[in-house]
Amino acid sequence: MLTKTPHLFDDATQVTAGDSRWQGKTSEDYWAFVGPFGGATAATILRALIDHPQRAGDPLSLTVNFCAPVAHGAFDLDVRLVKANRSSQHWCVEMTQGGGEVSTLATAVFAERRPSWDHTQAPFPGATPFAQARSFPRTPMTWTHQYDFRFVEGEPSFYGTPSLSPPISAYSKQWIGDHVPRKIDMLSLMSMSDAFFGRVFLARREMIPFGTVSITTYFHTASEELADEDISHVLAVADAKIFHKSYGDQSGELWSPNGRLLAATTQIAYFKA
Amino acid sequence: MLTKTPHLFDDATQVTAGDSRWQGKTSEDYWAFVGPFGGATAATILRALIDHPQRAGDPLSLTVNFCAPVAHGAFDLDVRLVKANRSSQHWCVEMTQGGGEVSTLATAVFAERRPSWDHTQAPFPGATPFAQARSFPRTPMTWTHQYDFRFVEGEPSFYGTPSLSPPISAYSKQWIGDHVPRKIDMLSLMSMSDAFFGRVFLARREMIPFGTVSITTYFHTASEELADEDISHVLAVADAKIFHKSYGDQSGELWSPNGRLLAATTQIAYFKA
């Protein structure tokens, strides 16, 4: 079942169906510091849920807790429908490798997105068009090779001199698309939610030991609306509120180029500085 | 073990220890539309974790998914330490009643908060002092009787004429304390994270059917730091990004009166309008 698909992202997030136990494998193409890129792990979990025969509705919320490093190779996903209501579902997913301890723990909510009163409160960030923005150079982490990051504001400077005098800013605005263009779907939104560079890198202006502990993404679009957008990149903004006692946060938004808010994400991450 | 304690909040969030199965009961004093106030449920889950003999470190993150209405009376909490690392722990909690289906599903991360580089990026909102702000009148929901809400900006007007012409704002800034003053602890922060009125009520300027589906709170203070603050109210701000296809979001911050960010929270909620 794990066939090579045309796009590396689909290969990296491939799953093999089981009843309650699904299988996947890590991808060398989406590797980070000490394990797979968390966004690819989260997208793989989301794929297992979307592909699940009992799934109904669109992804509304996904929280992924990264409990332990994931090793190269195969993993199992224990996928459990915890509670199904008339128009929503609650899921729990546990990732293990070789029958060992849980490395990733996730909960998800799916829901039917019925028409309602509609209002977007957050302002569209706006930006220089994707085509006119400059691509960010590759980093040693292979997952960054799979994306085309085009910063409009707050481009990280990893190799400069750490400057800890104010103004310190952790804000950035950037286009994100797959390096090999791929139509944005729910899996893209989940993965791209974790495709911001650590806010502490920007605030400190240096690379330091860092790891996402927990990420939550809310999907603000129905699947068919997203398909109708027919886009291959999003405009993303991210910022941090605080760095305190070895943990810092991040909030982010993913927008369609024509100004629709597609997803919002928050995470808390460990850092050493 | 379920003794009457001096403060209603402690009574409402009381738990009886078990090995992996803990017990609690809903409180008539913290009742919302169709079930217990979600903040009290979340705080009860947090209390079970904090009181657990295997717990190490401070709460860092708690996500609570409200799967089904909770009925009046007793409930069980299945409390499971999913993964323990050297300086962090991952927990999963499932609430059931009478051996039935899961009504609430939560995951939590606890961590040792070691000293580090420290920087607060978010600006302190600032406000008229608590003593000079006016208390918000009670609503029919009993849980609102247990809190003293003092709005500084964006006081909800539930009984006015719905106005859907711009400017629509879902922002509010308010003091929150227990009606009977109680020293702010981690349980307070969790409960108060869900003690904002639904953002859609502000945006629509009317009460409509509403229910939180999933809430995530990040704790940005160590327990002993919070104890040292020795405060009985917090300055809270909340806003929404979007209301779309029957679901809307909320982001909030809880600050100490002297300007320290204590917790940040996000939630996604159902509404009918």
Coordinates of C-alpha atoms in Angstrom, one line a residue:
Chain A
M1 CA 0.0 0.0 0.0
L2 CA 2.9 2.4 0.6
T3 CA 3.4 3.3 -3.0
K4 CA 5.5 6.1 -4.3
T5 CA 3.2 8.9 -5.1
P6 CA 4.0 11.8 -7.4
H7 CA 4.6 14.3 -4.5
L8 CA 7.1 13.8 -1.7
F9 CA 4.7 15.3 0.8
D10 CA 2.1 12.6 0.0
D11 CA 4.8 10.0 0.2
A12 CA 6.0 11.3 3.6
T13 CA 2.5 11.3 5.0
Q14 CA 1.4 8.0 3.5
V15 CA -0.5 5.6 5.8
T16 CA -1.7 2.0 5.4
A17 CA -5.2 1.4 6.7
G18 CA -6.0 -1.0 9.5
D19 CA -9.0 -1.4 11.7
S20 CA -7.9 0.6 14.7
R21 CA -4.1 0.3 14.0
W22 CA -2.7 2.1 11.0
Q23 CA 0.9 2.1 9.8
G24 CA 3.2 4.7 8.4
K25 CA 6.9 5.4 8.1
T26 CA 9.1 8.5 8.6
S27 CA 10.6 10.2 5.6
E28 CA 14.2 11.3 5.2
D29 CA 12.9 14.1 3.0
Y30 CA 11.0 15.7 5.9
W31 CA 13.7 15.4 8.7
A32 CA 14.3 18.0 11.3
F33 CA 16.9 18.2 14.2
V34 CA 16.5 14.9 15.9
G35 CA 13.4 13.4 14.3
P36 CA 10.8 13.8 11.6
F37 CA 9.5 17.3 11.0
G38 CA 6.5 17.6 13.4
G39 CA 4.3 19.1 10.7
A40 CA 4.7 15.9 8.6
T41 CA 3.9 13.8 11.7
A42 CA 0.8 15.8 12.4
A43 CA -0.3 15.7 8.7
T44 CA 0.2 11.9 8.7
I45 CA -2.1 11.6 11.7
L46 CA -4.6 13.8 10.0
R47 CA -4.4 11.7 6.9
A48 CA -5.2 8.6 8.8
L49 CA -8.2 10.3 10.3
I50 CA -9.4 11.7 7.0
D51 CA -9.0 8.3 5.3
H52 CA -10.7 6.5 8.1
P53 CA -13.9 4.7 7.0
Q54 CA -15.8 6.0 10.0
R55 CA -14.7 9.6 9.6
A56 CA -17.6 12.1 9.0
G57 CA -17.2 15.8 8.4
D58 CA -14.3 18.2 8.1
P59 CA -11.3 18.6 10.4
L60 CA -12.1 21.3 12.9
S61 CA -9.3 21.0 15.4
L62 CA -6.2 18.9 15.8
T63 CA -3.9 18.9 18.9
V64 CA -0.6 17.0 18.6
N65 CA 1.6 16.4 21.7
F66 CA 5.1 15.4 20.8
C67 CA 6.0 13.0 23.7
A68 CA 9.3 11.6 22.6
P69 CA 11.6 11.6 19.6
V70 CA 10.4 9.4 16.7
A71 CA 13.1 7.2 15.2
H72 CA 13.8 6.6 11.5
G73 CA 11.4 3.9 10.1
A74 CA 8.0 2.5 10.6
F75 CA 5.4 3.5 13.1
D76 CA 2.0 2.4 14.2
L77 CA -1.0 4.7 14.7
D78 CA -3.6 3.6 17.1
V79 CA -6.7 5.4 15.8
R80 CA -9.8 5.6 18.1
L81 CA -13.1 7.2 17.6
V82 CA -13.8 8.3 21.1
K83 CA -17.2 9.8 20.6
A84 CA -19.5 10.4 17.6
N85 CA -22.4 12.9 17.8
R86 CA -24.9 13.8 15.1
S87 CA -22.6 16.4 13.5
S88 CA -19.2 16.0 15.2
Q89 CA -16.6 13.4 16.0
H90 CA -13.9 13.2 18.7
W91 CA -10.8 11.1 17.9
C92 CA -7.7 10.1 19.8
V93 CA -4.5 8.9 18.0
E94 CA -1.4 7.4 19.6
M95 CA 1.8 6.8 17.7
T96 CA 4.2 4.0 18.7
Q97 CA 7.2 2.3 17.2
G98 CA 7.9 -1.4 17.6
G99 CA 5.4 -1.8 20.3
G100 CA 7.2 0.7 22.5
E101 CA 6.0 3.7 24.4
V102 CA 3.8 6.4 22.9
S103 CA 5.9 9.0 21.0
T104 CA 3.0 11.2 19.8
L105 CA -0.4 11.7 21.3
A106 CA -3.1 13.5 19.3
T107 CA -6.8 14.4 19.7
A108 CA -9.0 15.7 16.9
V109 CA -12.4 17.0 16.3
F110 CA -14.3 16.6 13.0
A111 CA -17.5 18.4 12.3
E112 CA -20.0 19.1 9.6
R113 CA -19.6 22.7 8.6
R114 CA -23.1 24.0 8.2
P115 CA -23.9 27.4 6.7
S116 CA -24.1 30.2 9.3
W117 CA -23.6 33.9 9.9
D118 CA -20.2 34.6 8.7
H119 CA -17.7 37.2 9.8
T120 CA -13.9 37.4 9.7
Q121 CA -12.6 39.6 12.5
A122 CA -8.9 39.2 12.0
P123 CA -7.4 41.6 9.4
F124 CA -5.9 40.1 6.2
P125 CA -2.1 40.8 6.6
G126 CA -1.5 41.5 3.0
A127 CA 1.9 41.2 1.4
T128 CA 4.0 41.6 -1.7
P129 CA 2.8 39.0 -4.1
F130 CA 4.3 35.5 -3.9
A131 CA 5.9 35.8 -7.3
Q132 CA 7.7 39.0 -6.3
A133 CA 9.0 37.7 -3.0
R134 CA 12.4 36.2 -2.5
S135 CA 12.9 32.5 -1.6
F136 CA 14.6 31.8 1.7
P137 CA 17.8 29.8 1.4
R138 CA 17.8 26.1 2.5
T139 CA 18.8 25.1 5.9
P140 CA 20.5 21.8 6.9
M141 CA 17.1 20.3 7.8
T142 CA 15.8 18.4 4.9
W143 CA 12.1 19.3 5.6
T144 CA 13.0 22.9 4.8
H145 CA 14.0 21.8 1.3
Q146 CA 10.5 20.7 0.6
Y147 CA 9.0 24.1 1.2
D148 CA 9.4 27.5 -0.6
F149 CA 9.4 30.1 2.2
R150 CA 9.2 33.7 0.9
F151 CA 9.6 36.1 3.8
V152 CA 7.9 39.5 3.5
E153 CA 8.7 40.6 7.1
G154 CA 10.8 39.1 9.9
E155 CA 13.1 36.9 7.8
P156 CA 15.2 34.9 10.3
S157 CA 18.9 35.6 10.4
F158 CA 20.4 32.5 11.9
Y159 CA 24.0 33.3 11.2
G160 CA 24.2 36.8 12.5
T161 CA 25.4 38.0 15.9
P162 CA 22.8 37.4 18.6
S163 CA 21.5 40.7 19.7
L164 CA 19.5 40.8 22.9
S165 CA 19.0 44.5 23.1
P166 CA 15.5 45.8 22.2
P167 CA 13.7 45.9 19.9
I168 CA 13.4 42.1 19.9
S169 CA 10.7 40.8 17.6
A170 CA 9.5 37.3 16.9
Y171 CA 6.9 38.4 14.3
S172 CA 7.2 37.2 10.7
K173 CA 5.0 37.3 7.6
Q174 CA 5.8 34.9 4.9
W175 CA 4.5 33.0 1.9
I176 CA 4.7 29.2 2.3
G177 CA 4.2 26.8 -0.6
D178 CA 5.5 23.3 -1.4
H179 CA 8.9 23.5 -3.2
V180 CA 7.3 21.3 -5.8
P181 CA 3.9 23.0 -6.1
R182 CA 1.1 21.0 -4.6
K183 CA -2.6 22.1 -4.2
I184 CA -3.2 23.2 -0.7
D185 CA -5.5 20.8 1.2
M186 CA -6.2 20.1 4.9
L187 CA -2.9 18.1 5.2
S188 CA -1.0 21.1 3.9
L189 CA -2.6 23.4 6.4
M190 CA -1.7 21.1 9.2
S191 CA 1.9 20.6 8.1
M192 CA 2.4 24.3 7.3
S193 CA 1.0 25.1 10.8
D194 CA 4.3 23.7 12.1
A195 CA 6.4 25.1 9.3
F196 CA 7.3 28.4 10.9
F197 CA 10.8 28.6 12.3
G198 CA 10.9 28.6 16.1
R199 CA 10.0 32.1 17.3
V200 CA 12.9 32.0 19.7
F201 CA 15.3 31.8 16.8
L202 CA 14.0 35.2 15.6
A203 CA 13.9 36.7 19.0
R204 CA 17.4 35.5 19.9
R205 CA 18.7 35.9 16.3
E206 CA 20.4 32.5 16.6
M207 CA 19.7 28.8 16.4
I208 CA 19.4 27.1 19.7
P209 CA 18.1 23.7 20.9
F210 CA 14.4 23.8 20.3
G211 CA 11.5 21.4 20.1
T212 CA 7.7 21.8 19.8
V213 CA 5.9 20.1 22.7
S214 CA 2.3 20.7 21.7
I215 CA 0.6 22.2 18.7
T216 CA -3.1 22.9 18.1
T217 CA -4.5 24.0 14.8
Y218 CA -8.1 25.1 14.1
F219 CA -9.4 24.7 10.6
H220 CA -11.5 27.7 9.5
T221 CA -12.5 26.3 6.1
A222 CA -14.6 23.4 4.9
S223 CA -12.8 21.0 2.6
E224 CA -14.8 21.8 -0.5
E225 CA -14.2 25.6 0.1
L226 CA -10.5 24.9 0.4
A227 CA -10.6 22.8 -2.8
D228 CA -12.4 25.7 -4.6
E229 CA -9.6 28.1 -3.6
D230 CA -7.3 26.0 -5.8
I231 CA -4.1 27.5 -4.4
S232 CA -0.6 26.2 -3.9
H233 CA 0.7 28.7 -1.3
V234 CA -0.6 30.5 1.7
L235 CA 0.3 33.8 3.4
A236 CA 1.3 33.0 6.9
V237 CA 2.0 35.2 9.9
A238 CA 3.4 34.1 13.2
D239 CA 4.3 35.7 16.5
A240 CA 5.2 34.8 20.1
K241 CA 3.8 36.2 23.4
I242 CA 6.5 35.0 25.8
F243 CA 9.7 33.1 26.4
H244 CA 9.9 32.0 30.0
K245 CA 11.5 29.3 32.0
S246 CA 12.6 27.2 29.0
Y247 CA 9.3 27.3 27.1
G248 CA 8.0 29.8 24.6
D249 CA 4.8 30.0 22.5
Q250 CA 3.8 30.7 19.0
S251 CA 0.5 31.9 17.4
G252 CA 0.0 31.8 13.6
E253 CA -2.5 32.3 10.9
L254 CA -2.6 30.8 7.4
W255 CA -4.4 32.9 4.8
S256 CA -5.3 32.2 1.2
P257 CA -3.8 34.7 -1.2
N258 CA -7.2 36.2 -1.8
G259 CA -7.8 37.0 1.8
R260 CA -9.6 34.1 3.4
L261 CA -8.5 32.8 6.8
L262 CA -7.9 29.1 6.4
A263 CA -6.4 28.0 9.7
A264 CA -5.0 29.3 12.9
T265 CA -2.5 27.6 15.0
T266 CA -0.8 27.8 18.4
Q267 CA 2.1 25.9 19.9
I268 CA 4.3 25.7 23.0
A269 CA 7.9 24.7 22.5
Y270 CA 10.9 24.0 24.6
F271 CA 14.1 26.0 24.1
K272 CA 17.5 26.1 25.7
A273 CA 19.0 29.6 26.1
Chain B
M1 CA -13.3 12.2 50.5
L2 CA -15.7 14.7 48.9
T3 CA -15.8 17.1 51.8
K4 CA -17.2 20.5 51.8
T5 CA -14.3 22.9 51.5
P6 CA -14.3 26.6 52.4
H7 CA -14.5 27.8 48.8
L8 CA -17.2 26.7 46.3
F9 CA -14.6 26.5 43.5
D10 CA -12.7 23.9 45.5
D11 CA -15.9 22.0 46.2
A12 CA -16.9 22.2 42.5
T13 CA -13.6 20.9 41.3
Q14 CA -13.0 18.3 44.1
V15 CA -11.8 14.8 43.1
T16 CA -11.4 11.5 44.9
A17 CA -8.2 9.7 44.2
G18 CA -8.0 6.3 42.6
D19 CA -5.2 4.4 40.9
S20 CA -6.1 5.3 37.3
R21 CA -9.8 6.0 37.9
W22 CA -10.7 9.1 39.8
Q23 CA -14.1 10.4 40.8
G24 CA -15.7 13.7 40.9
K25 CA -19.2 15.3 40.7
T26 CA -20.7 18.2 39.0
S27 CA -21.7 21.3 41.0
E28 CA -25.0 23.2 40.7
D29 CA -23.0 26.3 41.6
Y30 CA -21.0 26.1 38.4
W31 CA -23.8 25.3 35.9
A32 CA -24.0 26.7 32.3
F33 CA -26.6 26.3 29.6
V34 CA -26.9 22.5 29.3
G35 CA -24.2 21.2 31.6
P36 CA -21.4 22.1 34.0
F37 CA -19.4 25.2 33.2
G38 CA -16.5 23.9 31.0
G39 CA -13.9 25.8 33.0
A40 CA -14.9 23.9 36.1
T41 CA -14.7 20.6 34.3
A42 CA -11.3 21.5 32.9
A43 CA -10.1 22.6 36.4
T44 CA -11.3 19.4 37.9
I45 CA -9.3 17.4 35.3
L46 CA -6.3 19.6 36.1
R47 CA -6.8 19.0 39.8
A48 CA -6.8 15.2 39.3
L49 CA -3.5 15.5 37.4
I50 CA -1.9 17.9 39.9
D51 CA -2.9 15.7 42.8
H52 CA -1.8 12.5 41.1
P53 CA 1.0 10.8 43.0
Q54 CA 3.0 10.3 39.7
R55 CA 2.7 13.9 38.7
A56 CA 6.0 15.8 38.3
G57 CA 6.5 19.4 37.3
D58 CA 4.1 22.2 36.6
P59 CA 1.2 22.2 34.1
L60 CA 2.5 23.5 30.8
S61 CA -0.4 22.8 28.4
L62 CA -3.9 21.4 28.8
T63 CA -6.3 20.7 25.9
V64 CA -9.9 19.7 26.8
N65 CA -12.3 18.5 24.1
F66 CA -15.9 18.6 25.1
C67 CA -17.4 15.5 23.4
A68 CA -20.9 15.4 24.9
P69 CA -23.0 17.1 27.5
V70 CA -22.2 16.1 31.1
A71 CA -25.2 15.2 33.2
H72 CA -25.8 16.3 36.8
G73 CA -24.0 14.1 39.3
A74 CA -21.0 11.8 39.6
F75 CA -18.4 11.2 37.0
D76 CA -15.3 9.1 36.6
L77 CA -11.9 10.3 35.3
D78 CA -9.7 7.8 33.7
V79 CA -6.3 9.3 34.3
R80 CA -3.3 7.9 32.3
L81 CA 0.3 8.9 32.2
V82 CA 1.0 8.2 28.6
K83 CA 4.7 9.1 28.6
A84 CA 7.2 10.4 31.2
N85 CA 10.5 11.9 30.2
R86 CA 13.3 13.3 32.3
S87 CA 11.7 16.7 32.7
S88 CA 8.2 16.4 31.2
Q89 CA 5.1 14.2 31.3
H90 CA 2.3 13.6 28.9
W91 CA -1.1 12.7 30.3
C92 CA -4.5 11.7 28.8
V93 CA -7.8 11.9 30.8
E94 CA -11.2 10.6 29.8
M95 CA -14.4 11.6 31.6
T96 CA -17.3 9.2 31.7
Q97 CA -20.5 8.9 33.7
G98 CA -22.0 5.6 34.8
G99 CA -19.7 3.6 32.5
G100 CA -21.1 5.3 29.4
E101 CA -19.4 7.0 26.5
V102 CA -16.7 9.5 26.9
S103 CA -18.0 13.0 27.6
T104 CA -14.7 14.9 27.9
L105 CA -11.3 14.0 26.5
A106 CA -8.2 15.9 27.6
T107 CA -4.5 15.8 27.1
A108 CA -2.0 17.6 29.3
V109 CA 1.8 18.3 29.4
F110 CA 3.6 18.9 32.7
A111 CA 7.2 20.1 32.7
E112 CA 9.9 21.2 35.1
R113 CA 10.2 24.9 34.5
R114 CA 14.0 25.5 34.5
P115 CA 15.5 29.0 34.5
S116 CA 16.2 30.4 31.0
W117 CA 16.5 33.5 29.0
D118 CA 13.3 35.4 29.6
H119 CA 11.3 37.8 27.5
T120 CA 7.7 38.8 27.3
Q121 CA 6.8 39.9 23.8
A122 CA 3.1 40.6 24.3
P123 CA 2.3 44.0 25.6
F124 CA 0.6 44.2 29.0
P125 CA -2.9 45.4 28.2
G126 CA -3.2 47.7 31.2
A127 CA -6.5 48.8 32.7
T128 CA -8.4 50.8 35.2
P129 CA -7.6 49.2 38.6
F130 CA -9.9 46.4 39.7
A131 CA -11.2 48.3 42.6
Q132 CA -12.4 51.1 40.4
A133 CA -14.0 48.9 37.7
R134 CA -17.7 48.1 37.8
S135 CA -18.9 44.5 38.4
F136 CA -20.9 42.9 35.6
P137 CA -24.4 41.9 36.5
R138 CA -25.3 38.2 37.1
T139 CA -26.6 36.1 34.3
P140 CA -29.0 33.2 34.6
M141 CA -26.1 30.8 34.5
T142 CA -25.0 29.9 38.1
W143 CA -21.3 29.7 37.2
T144 CA -21.3 33.4 36.4
H145 CA -22.5 34.1 40.0
Q146 CA -19.2 32.6 41.2
Y147 CA -17.0 35.2 39.4
D148 CA -16.6 38.9 39.7
F149 CA -16.3 40.2 36.1
R150 CA -15.3 43.8 35.8
F151 CA -15.2 44.9 32.2
V152 CA -12.8 47.7 31.1
E153 CA -13.6 47.3 27.4
G154 CA -16.1 45.3 25.4
E155 CA -18.7 44.7 28.0
P156 CA -21.3 42.4 26.5
S157 CA -24.7 43.7 25.9
F158 CA -26.9 40.6 25.7
Y159 CA -30.2 42.4 25.9
G160 CA -29.8 45.1 23.3
T161 CA -30.8 45.0 19.6
P162 CA -28.6 42.8 17.5
S163 CA -26.6 45.1 15.3
L164 CA -24.8 43.5 12.4
S165 CA -23.5 46.6 10.8
P166 CA -19.8 47.4 11.2
P167 CA -17.9 48.0 13.4
I168 CA -18.4 44.5 14.8
S169 CA -15.9 43.8 17.6
A170 CA -15.4 40.7 19.7
Y171 CA -12.6 42.1 21.8
S172 CA -13.0 42.6 25.5
K173 CA -10.7 43.4 28.4
Q174 CA -11.9 42.6 31.9
W175 CA -10.8 41.8 35.4
I176 CA -11.8 38.3 36.6
G177 CA -11.7 37.2 40.2
D178 CA -13.7 34.7 42.2
H179 CA -16.9 36.3 43.6
V180 CA -15.7 35.1 47.0
P181 CA -12.0 36.0 46.7
R182 CA -9.7 33.0 46.3
K183 CA -5.9 33.1 45.7
I184 CA -5.2 32.5 42.0
D185 CA -3.6 29.1 41.4
M186 CA -3.2 26.9 38.3
L187 CA -6.8 25.7 38.7
S188 CA -8.1 29.3 38.6
L189 CA -6.1 30.0 35.5
M190 CA -7.6 26.9 33.8
S191 CA -11.1 27.7 34.8
M192 CA -10.8 31.4 34.0
S193 CA -9.5 30.5 30.6
D194 CA -13.0 29.4 29.8
A195 CA -14.7 32.2 31.7
F196 CA -14.9 34.7 28.8
F197 CA -18.3 35.0 27.4
G198 CA -18.7 33.6 23.9
R199 CA -17.1 36.0 21.4
V200 CA -20.0 35.5 19.1
F201 CA -22.3 37.0 21.8
L202 CA -20.2 40.2 21.6
A203 CA -20.0 40.2 17.8
R204 CA -23.7 39.5 17.4
R205 CA -24.7 41.5 20.4
E206 CA -27.2 38.8 21.4
M207 CA -27.2 35.4 23.2
I208 CA -27.5 32.5 20.8
P209 CA -26.9 28.7 21.1
F210 CA -23.2 28.3 21.8
G211 CA -20.9 25.6 23.1
T212 CA -17.1 25.3 23.4
V213 CA -15.8 22.3 21.5
S214 CA -12.1 22.4 22.3
I215 CA -10.0 24.6 24.6
T216 CA -6.2 24.7 24.9
T217 CA -4.5 26.7 27.7
Y218 CA -0.7 27.3 27.9
F219 CA 0.6 28.1 31.4
H220 CA 3.4 30.7 31.3
T221 CA 4.2 30.6 35.0
A222 CA 5.7 28.1 37.3
S223 CA 3.5 27.2 40.3
E224 CA 5.8 28.8 42.9
E225 CA 6.0 32.0 40.9
L226 CA 2.2 32.1 40.7
A227 CA 2.0 31.5 44.5
D228 CA 4.4 34.4 45.0
E229 CA 2.2 36.7 43.0
D230 CA -0.4 36.2 45.8
I231 CA -3.3 37.7 43.7
S232 CA -7.0 37.1 43.7
H233 CA -7.9 38.5 40.2
V234 CA -6.4 38.6 36.8
L235 CA -6.6 41.0 33.9
A236 CA -7.9 39.2 30.9
V237 CA -8.2 40.0 27.3
A238 CA -10.0 38.0 24.6
D239 CA -10.7 38.3 20.9
A240 CA -11.9 36.3 18.0
K241 CA -10.5 35.9 14.5
I242 CA -13.4 34.4 12.7
F243 CA -17.0 33.1 12.7
H244 CA -17.5 30.7 9.8
K245 CA -19.8 27.8 9.0
S246 CA -21.2 27.4 12.6
Y247 CA -17.8 27.6 14.4
G248 CA -15.9 30.5 15.8
D249 CA -12.6 30.9 17.7
Q250 CA -11.3 32.7 20.7
S251 CA -7.9 33.7 21.9
G252 CA -7.2 35.1 25.3
E253 CA -4.6 36.1 27.8
L254 CA -4.6 36.1 31.6
W255 CA -2.2 38.7 33.2
S256 CA -1.3 39.4 36.8
P257 CA -2.2 42.9 37.9
N258 CA 1.5 43.8 38.0
G259 CA 2.0 42.9 34.4
R260 CA 3.1 39.3 34.2
L261 CA 1.6 37.0 31.5
L262 CA 0.3 34.0 33.4
A263 CA -1.5 32.0 30.8
A264 CA -2.8 32.1 27.2
T265 CA -5.7 30.3 25.8
T266 CA -7.5 29.4 22.6
Q267 CA -10.7 27.7 21.9
I268 CA -13.1 26.8 19.1
A269 CA -16.8 26.8 19.7
Y270 CA -20.0 25.9 18.0
F271 CA -22.7 28.6 17.5
K272 CA -26.1 28.8 15.8
A273 CA -26.8 32.0 14.0

